[in-house]
Amino acid sequence: QLPERAIFQIKQYNSTSCGVSGWQLEEAQVFWAKQEQSLALSILKQMIKKLDASCSEMQDDSNQKLIYTECLRVCGNWLAETCLENPAVIMQTYLEKMAIRHPSGSPGAFGGMSTCQQEAGLSCSRTSLALLRRRESYKKKRAFELHKLTLRQKVKEKDKKLFNARYTIKVQRELELDECALRALKEDRKRFLCKAVENYISCLLSGEGHDMWIFRLCSLWLENSGVSEVSGMMKRYGMKIPSYKFLPLMYQLAARMGTKMTGGLGFHEILNNLISRISMDHPHHTLFIILALANANKDESLTKSEAARRSRITKNAPKQNSQLDEDRTEAATKIISAIRSRRPQMVRSVETLCDAYIILANFDATQWKTQRKGIKIPADQPITKLKDLEDVVVPTMEIKVDPTGEYKNLVTIQSFKAEFRLAGGVNLPKIIDCVGSDGKERRQLVKGRDDLRQDAVMQQVFQMCNTLLQRNTETRKRKLTICTYKVVPLSQRSGVLEWCTGTVPIGEFLVNNENGAHKRYRPKDISAYQCQKKMMDAQKKSYEEKYETFMDICKNFQPVFRYFCMEKFLDPAVWFEKRLAYTRSVATSSIVGYILGLGDRHVQNILINEQSAELVHIDLGVAFEQGKILPTPETVPFRLTRDIVDGMGITGVEGVFRRCCEKTMEVMRNSKETLLTIVEVLLYDPLFDWTMNPLKALYLQQRLEDDTELHPTPNADDRECKRNLSEIDQSFNKVAERVLMRLQEKLKGVEEGTVLSVDGQVNLLIQQAMDPKNLSRLFPGWKAWV
């Protein structure tokens, strides 16, 4: 489709001196839409030929330039889509020609591109990228591997000189032809890559309309860091891109600094300079991220208690740092030093705060394990001495990005309250209250022996999904968003999270042993404990027996979640509004969770806000369908049990819920290119351990019931088990490829080998999520009957 501005200008321009009419372009579009591809292309090529012949006349005619650019863009796209011409010819004859016709000659000069020129540059990038991907997919095919194998065999035959002169000459000629073909393939790939990178940089330099493409640019750069031309463009022009546009990718960029994993001549120098620039301009957003890498192993040096030493000797022995980890830490330390030279007080205060958090996170609170009241923080804890940190923002607050870097009126840390509470879980995380400079108290959760980086990255993806949902009119007016919270990793083994104030786990409301809703409203039903015991006893039985047991439980354990809104919102109008908000929240989180393969959605990992009735998902350690390879595989796409449906009211999954699911899925599918790029960058992140290792699986489904209360995420050392043992290069692996392929299928509507419409795909997912046979096969700790 033509950009709106282009359509308007073309309609204003009926004819030109060279005999080309603006209406001809629209006519070609109509023929293309009617599947008359050859006729549409013929019209376009005739227009391009006439316009080529009148190059001199076009210099002073902006309308003619516009039509020419659009003709080249559309024709190049159509030829690439239909594969009617060689990719190299398409690039040379149309796409590169289109770029030359722009008023500026290089990415560095693209400051004043019009909307139409931006669209042309973006279109050139997309087509170049499509051609690049086509070349790469060919390189992965068996035919290409056989080609290379044959080539190697011919080289051996030629070297052995076992044959007569005539045969040797024949082999030599075949060898030259094969080498020439492979060389052409590599040159084409590099050409398409450079053109894509160049145009993405141009679009990012030209304005704010295409900021989401920073993910695609960084993906190409990080994936091809060894290509000197790409590094050269990033050094010359990429450094001119406003630094705030890189902020959504700080975790991924920081993970690669100072490492040899991604190679590349001058790559690390460019990357480190870029990160330094971003950190100087936006220290409040980046300092904690950089410091977490510099302090990767600081838990060991700051934790001195006997209990901590004992735990290190046994289960939680620290891993041996690799050279890559040490290089990354060294690079982070250098960047911190550079920031310190300009903001010494801020860096000093943030370092002091991080040390205090880490010491508190590792503080042994076992003696207060059963206490539910406030506990006085020991006087020797550094966090009690922190007062009036005027340069340090409250780390668990979301700070709005200021493109100018002039941050004013920020809420900084004034002090911490003298008491803490303990949350459930094995590692006993501490709940503390931070008092801001505005006088408000903000609750935080400080966790030790736990790698929070994965949760931070998943929150990052949720925020990107919210951006996509906000850009769509239908989802924006329905207020379809995912509730997020701030996660700040402080090292490899500790971090601080924003406490979701005013929330309660749905399991706490429904099946609390003391005053759960099931016990209050259905006292004659069997208890939640009896339900769990029955399903545990049926674990080793056949699927049919599990199903029968599950159905028997369902008959004697009826849903009661409808009473949540009735209890919390007594006014009928407010009750209706909140129930609607709940239904929309379930729909959005279900579809986005399905797209990202989010698992382990038991009743303690889903919170409900007592003020807004919206859901908040916590503990995001099982993602990208890793739940399917647990000892007891997860068989449902998202949690849509009877109680969840009961909270939606009399219509259940029909009406609002189904419609919101369809609208969310539609946005996700229409944004598949952006989503794939975002996830691709995450999957190849060397610090993002999203895969399921045996220790993690064992922990998730063989933990004691007490350990599932709030935060059942495996500790940092368990997560690093695979990272220590694996010899595989994490920047590229087959598992990540498979995940991306499945994600691509979801975003195309491919389910069970069939391509479905949005409505059909949503309907199938709802059926799968509510199917009693699927629910009966889940791990009993998931509480599928609730």
CSV table of C-alpha atoms in Angstrom, one decimal, residues 254 257-258 272 275-276 287 289-296 298 325-341 347 351:
chain,number,residue,atom,x,y,z
A,254,ALA,CA,25.4,-4.5,27.8
A,257,MET,CA,30.3,-5.6,25.7
A,258,GLY,CA,33.8,-6.7,26.2
A,272,ASN,CA,31.5,0.2,24.4
A,275,ILE,CA,27.0,2.2,25.8
A,276,SER,CA,29.2,5.0,27.3
A,287,LEU,CA,23.6,2.8,35.7
A,289,ILE,CA,22.3,-2.3,34.4
A,290,ILE,CA,26.0,-1.6,34.0
A,291,LEU,CA,26.7,-1.9,37.7
A,292,ALA,CA,25.0,-5.3,37.8
A,293,LEU,CA,27.6,-6.6,35.4
A,294,ALA,CA,30.5,-4.9,37.1
A,295,ASN,CA,29.2,-6.4,40.4
A,296,ALA,CA,28.5,-9.8,38.9
A,298,LYS,CA,29.9,-9.1,44.5
A,325,ASP,CA,32.5,-13.1,32.1
A,326,GLU,CA,35.8,-11.4,33.2
A,327,ASP,CA,36.0,-9.4,30.0
A,328,ARG,CA,32.4,-8.3,30.4
A,329,THR,CA,33.0,-7.3,34.0
A,330,GLU,CA,36.2,-5.4,33.0
A,331,ALA,CA,34.4,-3.5,30.3
A,332,ALA,CA,31.5,-2.6,32.7
A,333,THR,CA,34.0,-1.4,35.2
A,334,LYS,CA,35.6,0.9,32.7
A,335,ILE,CA,32.3,2.4,31.7
A,336,ILE,CA,31.4,3.0,35.3
A,337,SER,CA,34.7,4.8,35.7
A,338,ALA,CA,33.9,7.0,32.7
A,339,ILE,CA,30.5,7.9,34.2
A,340,ARG,CA,32.2,8.6,37.6
A,341,SER,CA,34.5,11.2,36.0
A,347,VAL,CA,28.0,6.8,41.0
A,351,GLU,CA,27.3,1.8,44.4
